[in-house]
Amino acid sequence: MAANFKFVKFIFGSTPIDDPLSTEYVGSTAYNFCADRVLFLIAHVLHDLDKDSFKIPQRFGEGSSEELKEIIGMLSKLKTDVQTNKALVPLSDSAKDAVRWNQFMAEQKEKRGDRDLTWFDCPFMFADCYFYRRIAEFFEASKTLSTYDPYLKQKDDALKGSMESIKSLSKYCNKITKNIPQMSDEELKEETMNLFQVCMWGNECDLAMAIEGVGHKSTNAIKQVISKKEQVICNDLECICLYLRDTKAGQEPDKKIEIGKWKVKDDETYWTLPFSYHEMPSEDAELYNQLSSSSLLIFKGDLNYRKLLGDINWKFSTPFGSALKNFTPAPLVALRAVKTEILVGVDSEVVMENNTKDPLWMIKGTHGVIQFHIP
C-alpha cells in the first residue's frame, strides 16, 4: 500500500511558540504519538484479542467469533493507515457524538482548502482523541462485542502492579479519616497537601505510554510522594489550602464546600471530543453552566491539562490563568504529571535547568505541576 506523504511538509524542529501542537513536527510528542505510540497500542490490543479469541465465543455467544475477526481486520487496517499516512475517515457509527466529530472534520477540510486531515498532518488534539474514538467505533458497531473492553487486561495488570501502593494508601486514608476530629488546622493542611500530591502522581503511570510493568509498587505511598516534592515544579498547594479553608469557613456561603458534596463528573461526551476547554461555552453551554455552579473544579492528567491550555505551545512563563483563555467557570485546580512539551506558569530557568539534566524530562512523567486559578 502506497504511503500518502506527498502533500505533507514535515518540519524538523519544535512547535513554534503560540502554535497548537501538530503531528507534522518531527520529533515532537505529537509526531511520536502517530509514529510510535499508536502502533504500539494497536499491537497490544491485537495481542490481547488473539489471546482471548478462544474465550470470547463462550462469553459473548454466537456470532462473536466472526465479529472478532472483522474487528481484528479493522484494527490491522487502522495500523496500516497510520503507517502510510492515510486520510482520517468520518465516523460511521450511530453514537450521538459521531455527527459532531464528522462536522469538525468537514470544517477542518474546508479550512485547509479541501485538503483532508491525515495522520501526519493533523492537530495533535484531534489525532489523539480520534484514535481512541475509532477503536471504540469498531466495538460499539458490533452486535455481540459492544461491551468488550479492549484495554481490560492492561487495566488489570496496572491494578495488580499497584496493589502495594493501594493497600498503603487505604491504611493511610483510614487512619487520617478517624483522626480528623482531633487534628489541628495545620495537620489538616498537611494531610490535604499530601493527598493532592498523591492524586497528581497517580498519573505518573499511563497505559498509553508504557504497557509493560505499569503501576506503582511502593509499600509506603505517602513517603514516596513526599520524597518527590522537589519534582513538583509549580506548586500552588498553599493557595489551594487557603481557599479551601476560607470557603469552608463560610466566606462564600452560597458556594460552601461540604462533606459529601464532591462529585466525579466522568459521564460527559465533551471530555472525549477533540475540543479544548475554552471552546466549551460555545460547544456545550449546558456543561459549562453546570461547572459554573461548582465551588472548585479539579482536572487531572496530561490530556486534561492540554485541553485547559488549548494544546498551545505557550511560553513557559505564561501565567496559568492567561493560558485558560475564557475557560473560567469556577476556581480550578490542574493536577498533572508532565508528559507533553507544553507547560505554563514555570520560570524558563527551571525548564532549561531540567533540560540540561535530562532533555527528555518533559515526556517522561517524572515532574509534575499543581496549579490553581480563581476567575
Short mmCIF file of C-alpha atoms in Angstrom, two decimals:
data_model
loop_
_atom_site.label_atom_id
_atom_site.label_comp_id
_atom_site.label_asym_id
_atom_site.label_seq_id
_atom_site.Cartn_x
_atom_site.Cartn_y
_atom_site.Cartn_z
CA MET A 1 0.00 0.00 0.00
CA ALA A 2 1.45 3.33 -1.07
CA ALA A 3 2.25 5.91 1.56
CA ASN A 4 0.40 9.21 1.35
CA PHE A 5 3.19 11.65 2.24
CA LYS A 6 3.09 13.67 -1.00
CA PHE A 7 1.45 16.77 0.46
CA VAL A 8 2.93 16.59 3.95
CA LYS A 9 5.59 19.19 4.70
CA PHE A 10 7.37 17.66 7.66
CA ILE A 11 9.00 20.21 9.91
CA PHE A 12 12.15 19.22 11.77
CA GLY A 13 12.05 21.23 14.98
CA SER A 14 9.88 22.27 17.88
CA THR A 15 6.35 23.59 17.64
CA PRO A 16 6.54 27.40 17.29
CA ILE A 17 5.54 29.45 20.32
CA ASP A 18 1.79 30.22 20.41
CA ASP A 19 1.01 27.50 17.84
CA PRO A 20 -1.07 24.39 18.62
CA LEU A 21 0.72 21.05 18.74
CA SER A 22 0.66 19.20 15.41
CA THR A 23 1.76 15.79 14.18
CA GLU A 24 3.81 17.40 11.37
CA TYR A 25 6.64 18.42 13.73
CA VAL A 26 9.15 15.57 13.53
CA GLY A 27 10.45 14.52 16.93
CA SER A 28 7.62 16.18 18.87
CA THR A 29 5.31 14.24 21.19
CA ALA A 30 2.56 14.70 18.60
CA TYR A 31 4.66 13.17 15.82
CA ASN A 32 5.85 10.33 18.05
CA PHE A 33 2.26 9.61 19.05
CA CYS A 34 1.49 8.60 15.45
CA ALA A 35 4.91 7.18 14.58
CA ASP A 36 5.28 5.02 17.70
CA ARG A 37 2.63 5.08 20.39
CA VAL A 38 -0.41 4.42 18.20
CA LEU A 39 1.26 1.41 16.59
CA PHE A 40 2.38 0.14 19.98
CA LEU A 41 -1.14 0.38 21.41
CA ILE A 42 -2.77 -1.31 18.43
CA ALA A 43 -0.25 -4.14 18.63
CA HIS A 44 -1.12 -4.70 22.30
CA VAL A 45 -4.86 -4.66 21.66
CA LEU A 46 -4.39 -7.17 18.81
CA HIS A 47 -2.23 -9.35 21.05
CA ASP A 48 -4.86 -9.38 23.81
CA LEU A 49 -7.66 -10.12 21.33
CA ASP A 50 -5.69 -13.04 19.96
CA LYS A 51 -5.19 -14.43 23.49
CA ASP A 52 -8.93 -14.03 24.19
CA SER A 53 -10.04 -15.49 20.86
CA PHE A 54 -10.97 -18.88 22.37
CA LYS A 55 -12.76 -17.38 25.39
CA ILE A 56 -14.79 -14.75 23.52
CA PRO A 57 -17.33 -17.17 21.91
CA GLN A 58 -18.06 -18.69 25.32
CA ARG A 59 -18.67 -15.30 26.89
CA PHE A 60 -20.30 -13.35 24.05
CA GLY A 61 -22.12 -16.12 22.21
CA GLU A 62 -22.97 -16.95 18.63
CA GLY A 63 -21.55 -14.64 16.00
CA SER A 64 -18.83 -13.18 18.22
CA SER A 65 -16.05 -15.19 16.57
CA GLU A 66 -16.92 -13.75 13.16
CA GLU A 67 -17.18 -10.22 14.51
CA LEU A 68 -13.90 -10.64 16.34
CA LYS A 69 -12.21 -11.45 13.02
CA GLU A 70 -13.78 -8.33 11.49
CA ILE A 71 -12.54 -6.13 14.35
CA ILE A 72 -9.03 -7.58 14.10
CA GLY A 73 -9.13 -6.76 10.40
CA MET A 74 -10.23 -3.17 11.10
CA LEU A 75 -7.51 -2.70 13.70
CA SER A 76 -4.90 -4.02 11.29
CA LYS A 77 -6.15 -1.64 8.61
CA LEU A 78 -6.04 1.27 11.07
CA LYS A 79 -2.42 0.41 11.83
CA THR A 80 -1.58 0.40 8.12
CA ASP A 81 -3.47 3.67 7.59
CA VAL A 82 -1.33 5.36 10.24
CA GLN A 83 1.90 3.93 8.87
CA THR A 84 1.05 5.12 5.33
CA ASN A 85 -0.44 8.48 6.40
CA LYS A 86 -3.92 7.88 5.03
CA ALA A 87 -6.69 10.46 5.38
CA LEU A 88 -8.73 10.35 8.58
CA VAL A 89 -12.14 8.96 7.64
CA PRO A 90 -15.51 10.07 9.04
CA LEU A 91 -17.12 8.01 11.79
CA SER A 92 -19.87 5.65 10.66
CA ASP A 93 -21.48 4.51 13.91
CA SER A 94 -24.74 5.76 15.40
CA ALA A 95 -23.36 7.19 18.66
CA LYS A 96 -24.64 10.66 19.47
CA ASP A 97 -21.18 12.28 19.20
CA ALA A 98 -20.45 10.94 15.68
CA VAL A 99 -22.27 13.84 13.98
CA ARG A 100 -20.12 16.44 15.75
CA TRP A 101 -16.92 14.53 15.01
CA ASN A 102 -17.77 14.44 11.32
CA GLN A 103 -18.80 18.11 11.30
CA PHE A 104 -15.44 19.03 12.78
CA MET A 105 -13.60 17.02 10.13
CA ALA A 106 -15.58 18.71 7.37
CA GLU A 107 -14.86 22.14 8.87
CA GLN A 108 -11.15 21.37 9.04
CA LYS A 109 -11.11 20.16 5.44
CA GLU A 110 -12.76 23.37 4.30
CA LYS A 111 -10.26 25.49 6.25
CA ARG A 112 -7.42 23.56 4.62
CA GLY A 113 -8.59 24.26 1.07
CA ASP A 114 -10.41 20.93 0.62
CA ARG A 115 -7.37 19.02 1.90
CA ASP A 116 -8.08 16.07 4.19
CA LEU A 117 -6.60 15.66 7.62
CA THR A 118 -4.04 12.86 7.61
CA TRP A 119 -2.25 11.17 10.47
CA PHE A 120 0.95 13.16 9.99
CA ASP A 121 -0.74 16.44 9.07
CA CYS A 122 -3.22 16.95 11.86
CA PRO A 123 -3.72 18.85 15.13
CA PHE A 124 -2.41 16.63 17.93
CA MET A 125 -5.58 17.06 19.99
CA PHE A 126 -7.67 15.69 17.14
CA ALA A 127 -5.33 12.79 16.31
CA ASP A 128 -5.12 11.78 19.97
CA CYS A 129 -8.87 11.76 20.63
CA TYR A 130 -9.77 10.41 17.17
CA PHE A 131 -7.53 7.37 17.55
CA TYR A 132 -9.31 6.14 20.67
CA ARG A 133 -12.71 7.07 19.21
CA ARG A 134 -12.03 4.92 16.14
CA ILE A 135 -11.17 1.90 18.29
CA ALA A 136 -14.35 2.49 20.30
CA GLU A 137 -16.29 2.60 17.00
CA PHE A 138 -15.06 -0.85 15.98
CA PHE A 139 -16.53 -2.40 19.12
CA GLU A 140 -19.64 -0.24 19.51
CA ALA A 141 -20.74 -1.09 15.96
CA SER A 142 -20.55 -4.79 16.81
CA LYS A 143 -23.73 -6.69 17.72
CA THR A 144 -22.02 -9.12 20.08
CA LEU A 145 -18.84 -7.33 21.26
CA SER A 146 -20.16 -3.83 22.01
CA THR A 147 -19.41 -4.30 25.73
CA TYR A 148 -15.95 -5.81 25.23
CA ASP A 149 -13.18 -3.69 26.79
CA PRO A 150 -10.03 -3.91 24.63
CA TYR A 151 -7.97 -2.37 27.43
CA LEU A 152 -9.19 -4.61 30.26
CA LYS A 153 -6.07 -6.75 30.53
CA GLN A 154 -3.85 -3.64 30.56
CA LYS A 155 -6.01 -2.12 33.31
CA ASP A 156 -5.94 -5.33 35.35
CA ASP A 157 -2.16 -5.58 35.03
CA ALA A 158 -1.79 -1.96 36.15
CA LEU A 159 -4.11 -2.57 39.11
CA LYS A 160 -2.19 -5.64 40.19
CA GLY A 161 1.10 -3.81 39.78
CA SER A 162 -0.16 -1.00 42.02
CA MET A 163 -1.71 -3.17 44.73
CA GLU A 164 1.00 -2.49 47.33
CA SER A 165 0.51 1.25 46.91
CA ILE A 166 -3.29 0.84 47.05
CA LYS A 167 -3.04 -1.06 50.33
CA SER A 168 -0.66 1.54 51.73
CA LEU A 169 -2.95 4.41 50.75
CA SER A 170 -6.05 2.65 52.08
CA LYS A 171 -4.47 2.24 55.50
CA TYR A 172 -3.27 5.84 55.44
CA CYS A 173 -6.68 7.24 54.45
CA ASN A 174 -8.50 5.15 57.05
CA LYS A 175 -6.13 6.43 59.71
CA ILE A 176 -6.46 10.12 58.88
CA THR A 177 -10.25 9.81 58.47
CA LYS A 178 -10.53 8.54 62.04
CA ASN A 179 -8.20 11.25 63.31
CA ILE A 180 -9.81 14.25 61.56
CA PRO A 181 -11.83 15.40 64.62
CA GLN A 182 -8.64 15.65 66.67
CA MET A 183 -6.49 17.29 64.01
CA SER A 184 -5.30 20.88 64.21
CA ASP A 185 -5.70 23.19 61.21
CA GLU A 186 -2.01 22.74 60.41
CA GLU A 187 -2.30 18.96 60.48
CA LEU A 188 -5.37 19.05 58.24
CA LYS A 189 -3.49 21.27 55.82
CA GLU A 190 -0.53 18.89 55.73
CA GLU A 191 -2.72 15.85 55.05
CA THR A 192 -4.68 17.73 52.37
CA MET A 193 -1.45 18.66 50.61
CA ASN A 194 -0.23 15.06 50.79
CA LEU A 195 -3.43 13.72 49.22
CA PHE A 196 -3.41 16.29 46.40
CA GLN A 197 0.11 15.15 45.57
CA VAL A 198 -0.94 11.50 45.66
CA CYS A 199 -3.65 12.32 43.12
CA MET A 200 -1.20 14.17 40.91
CA TRP A 201 1.45 11.42 40.93
CA GLY A 202 -1.23 8.83 40.22
CA ASN A 203 -0.90 9.91 36.59
CA GLU A 204 2.83 9.20 36.50
CA CYS A 205 1.98 5.76 35.11
CA ASP A 206 -0.01 5.77 31.90
CA LEU A 207 -1.31 2.84 29.85
CA ALA A 208 -0.84 4.89 26.70
CA MET A 209 2.87 5.37 27.44
CA ALA A 210 4.14 2.09 28.85
CA ILE A 211 2.17 -1.14 28.94
CA GLU A 212 4.79 -3.44 30.44
CA GLY A 213 5.41 -3.06 34.15
CA VAL A 214 2.95 -0.21 34.53
CA GLY A 215 1.86 0.51 38.09
CA HIS A 216 3.12 1.80 41.42
CA LYS A 217 4.72 -0.75 43.74
CA SER A 218 5.57 1.33 46.79
CA THR A 219 4.72 -0.06 50.22
CA ASN A 220 4.69 3.49 51.60
CA ALA A 221 2.98 5.70 49.02
CA ILE A 222 2.93 8.83 51.18
CA LYS A 223 6.65 8.61 51.90
CA GLN A 224 7.28 8.18 48.18
CA VAL A 225 5.16 11.27 47.38
CA ILE A 226 6.95 13.41 49.95
CA SER A 227 10.32 12.31 48.54
CA LYS A 228 9.28 13.69 45.13
CA LYS A 229 8.38 17.15 46.42
CA GLU A 230 11.23 18.85 44.52
CA GLN A 231 9.93 17.37 41.28
CA VAL A 232 6.72 19.40 41.55
CA ILE A 233 8.00 22.41 39.61
CA CYS A 234 4.91 24.55 40.12
CA ASN A 235 3.09 24.00 43.38
CA ASP A 236 0.05 26.10 44.33
CA LEU A 237 -0.98 23.89 47.25
CA GLU A 238 -0.61 26.69 49.80
CA CYS A 239 -3.12 28.80 47.85
CA ILE A 240 -5.44 25.83 47.36
CA CYS A 241 -5.47 25.02 51.07
CA LEU A 242 -6.09 28.66 51.94
CA TYR A 243 -9.02 28.76 49.54
CA LEU A 244 -10.49 25.53 50.94
CA ARG A 245 -10.16 26.81 54.50
CA ASP A 246 -11.75 30.17 53.75
CA THR A 247 -14.55 28.69 51.65
CA LYS A 248 -15.40 26.06 54.25
CA ALA A 249 -15.41 28.79 56.89
CA GLY A 250 -18.31 30.36 55.04
CA GLN A 251 -16.77 33.39 53.39
CA GLU A 252 -18.70 32.29 50.30
CA PRO A 253 -21.90 30.96 51.89
CA ASP A 254 -23.59 30.39 48.53
CA LYS A 255 -20.77 28.06 47.47
CA LYS A 256 -19.88 26.37 50.73
CA ILE A 257 -17.79 23.19 50.38
CA GLU A 258 -19.42 20.50 52.49
CA ILE A 259 -18.60 16.88 53.23
CA GLY A 260 -20.35 14.62 50.73
CA LYS A 261 -20.67 17.32 48.08
CA TRP A 262 -17.71 16.21 45.96
CA LYS A 263 -18.65 14.71 42.61
CA VAL A 264 -16.68 12.93 39.87
CA LYS A 265 -18.14 14.17 36.60
CA ASP A 266 -16.97 11.45 34.24
CA ASP A 267 -20.08 10.86 32.12
CA GLU A 268 -19.86 13.78 29.72
CA THR A 269 -19.27 13.24 25.99
CA TYR A 270 -17.35 16.52 25.83
CA TRP A 271 -14.38 15.06 27.70
CA THR A 272 -13.53 12.80 24.74
CA LEU A 273 -14.29 15.23 21.90
CA PRO A 274 -11.34 16.95 20.16
CA PHE A 275 -12.06 20.36 21.64
CA SER A 276 -10.15 22.47 24.13
CA TYR A 277 -11.96 23.67 27.22
CA HIS A 278 -12.01 27.32 26.17
CA GLU A 279 -14.38 26.17 23.38
CA MET A 280 -16.85 24.71 25.88
CA PRO A 281 -19.05 27.84 26.25
CA SER A 282 -19.95 27.60 22.56
CA GLU A 283 -19.70 23.82 22.07
CA ASP A 284 -21.51 22.71 25.23
CA ALA A 285 -23.05 25.64 27.09
CA GLU A 286 -25.06 23.31 29.33
CA LEU A 287 -21.96 21.58 30.67
CA TYR A 288 -20.18 24.91 31.13
CA ASN A 289 -23.13 26.23 33.17
CA GLN A 290 -23.11 23.09 35.33
CA LEU A 291 -19.42 23.56 36.06
CA SER A 292 -20.04 27.21 36.87
CA SER A 293 -22.11 26.19 39.89
CA SER A 294 -19.11 24.45 41.47
CA SER A 295 -17.01 25.73 44.34
CA LEU A 296 -13.91 24.03 42.98
CA LEU A 297 -13.06 22.09 39.83
CA ILE A 298 -10.19 19.61 39.76
CA PHE A 299 -8.77 18.49 36.41
CA LYS A 300 -6.37 15.57 36.48
CA GLY A 301 -3.95 14.20 33.91
CA ASP A 302 -1.93 15.28 30.90
CA LEU A 303 -4.73 15.37 28.31
CA ASN A 304 -6.94 17.47 30.58
CA TYR A 305 -4.04 19.87 31.07
CA ARG A 306 -3.52 20.13 27.33
CA LYS A 307 -7.22 20.84 26.85
CA LEU A 308 -7.10 23.53 29.53
CA LEU A 309 -4.22 25.19 27.63
CA GLY A 310 -5.82 24.75 24.21
CA ASP A 311 -2.95 22.39 23.30
CA ILE A 312 -0.93 25.51 22.50
CA ASN A 313 2.82 25.77 22.89
CA TRP A 314 2.73 28.78 25.22
CA LYS A 315 5.82 30.44 26.61
CA PHE A 316 6.71 28.60 29.81
CA SER A 317 6.38 31.80 31.84
CA THR A 318 2.78 32.44 30.66
CA PRO A 319 0.53 32.66 33.73
CA PHE A 320 -1.74 29.64 34.11
CA GLY A 321 -4.85 31.85 34.22
CA SER A 322 -3.93 33.58 30.96
CA ALA A 323 -3.49 30.27 29.15
CA LEU A 324 -7.01 29.24 30.16
CA LYS A 325 -8.38 31.99 27.88
CA ASN A 326 -12.12 32.25 28.52
CA PHE A 327 -12.49 28.96 30.37
CA THR A 328 -13.33 30.41 33.78
CA PRO A 329 -16.45 28.63 35.07
CA ALA A 330 -15.19 28.38 38.68
CA PRO A 331 -11.98 28.19 40.72
CA LEU A 332 -10.00 25.27 39.32
CA VAL A 333 -7.00 23.08 40.05
CA ALA A 334 -4.87 21.22 37.49
CA LEU A 335 -3.00 18.12 38.68
CA ARG A 336 -0.57 16.95 36.04
CA ALA A 337 2.46 14.70 35.63
CA VAL A 338 4.23 16.34 32.67
CA LYS A 339 4.23 14.10 29.58
CA THR A 340 3.93 16.58 26.72
CA GLU A 341 6.16 19.51 25.84
CA ILE A 342 3.69 22.25 26.74
CA LEU A 343 3.80 23.93 30.12
CA VAL A 344 2.92 27.29 31.68
CA GLY A 345 3.40 29.05 34.99
CA VAL A 346 7.03 27.93 35.27
CA ASP A 347 10.20 30.02 35.07
CA SER A 348 12.14 29.39 31.88
CA GLU A 349 15.27 28.91 34.01
CA VAL A 350 13.68 25.90 35.71
CA VAL A 351 12.85 24.37 32.34
CA MET A 352 16.35 24.99 31.00
CA GLU A 353 17.93 23.50 34.12
CA ASN A 354 15.85 20.34 33.75
CA ASN A 355 16.68 20.18 30.04
CA THR A 356 20.35 20.14 30.95
CA LYS A 357 19.84 17.24 33.35
CA ASP A 358 17.58 15.26 31.01
CA PRO A 359 16.50 16.53 27.56
CA LEU A 360 13.50 14.15 27.63
CA TRP A 361 12.13 15.07 31.07
CA MET A 362 9.01 16.72 29.67
CA ILE A 363 7.70 13.48 28.20
CA LYS A 364 8.60 11.03 30.98
CA GLY A 365 6.11 11.97 33.70
CA THR A 366 8.92 12.42 36.23
CA HIS A 367 7.93 16.01 37.07
CA GLY A 368 4.56 17.49 37.93
CA VAL A 369 2.58 20.66 38.42
CA ILE A 370 -0.26 21.54 40.79
CA GLN A 371 -1.75 24.80 39.54
CA PHE A 372 -4.66 26.90 40.79
CA HIS A 373 -6.72 29.70 39.30
CA ILE A 374 -9.57 31.78 40.67
CA PRO A 375 -11.53 33.70 37.96
#
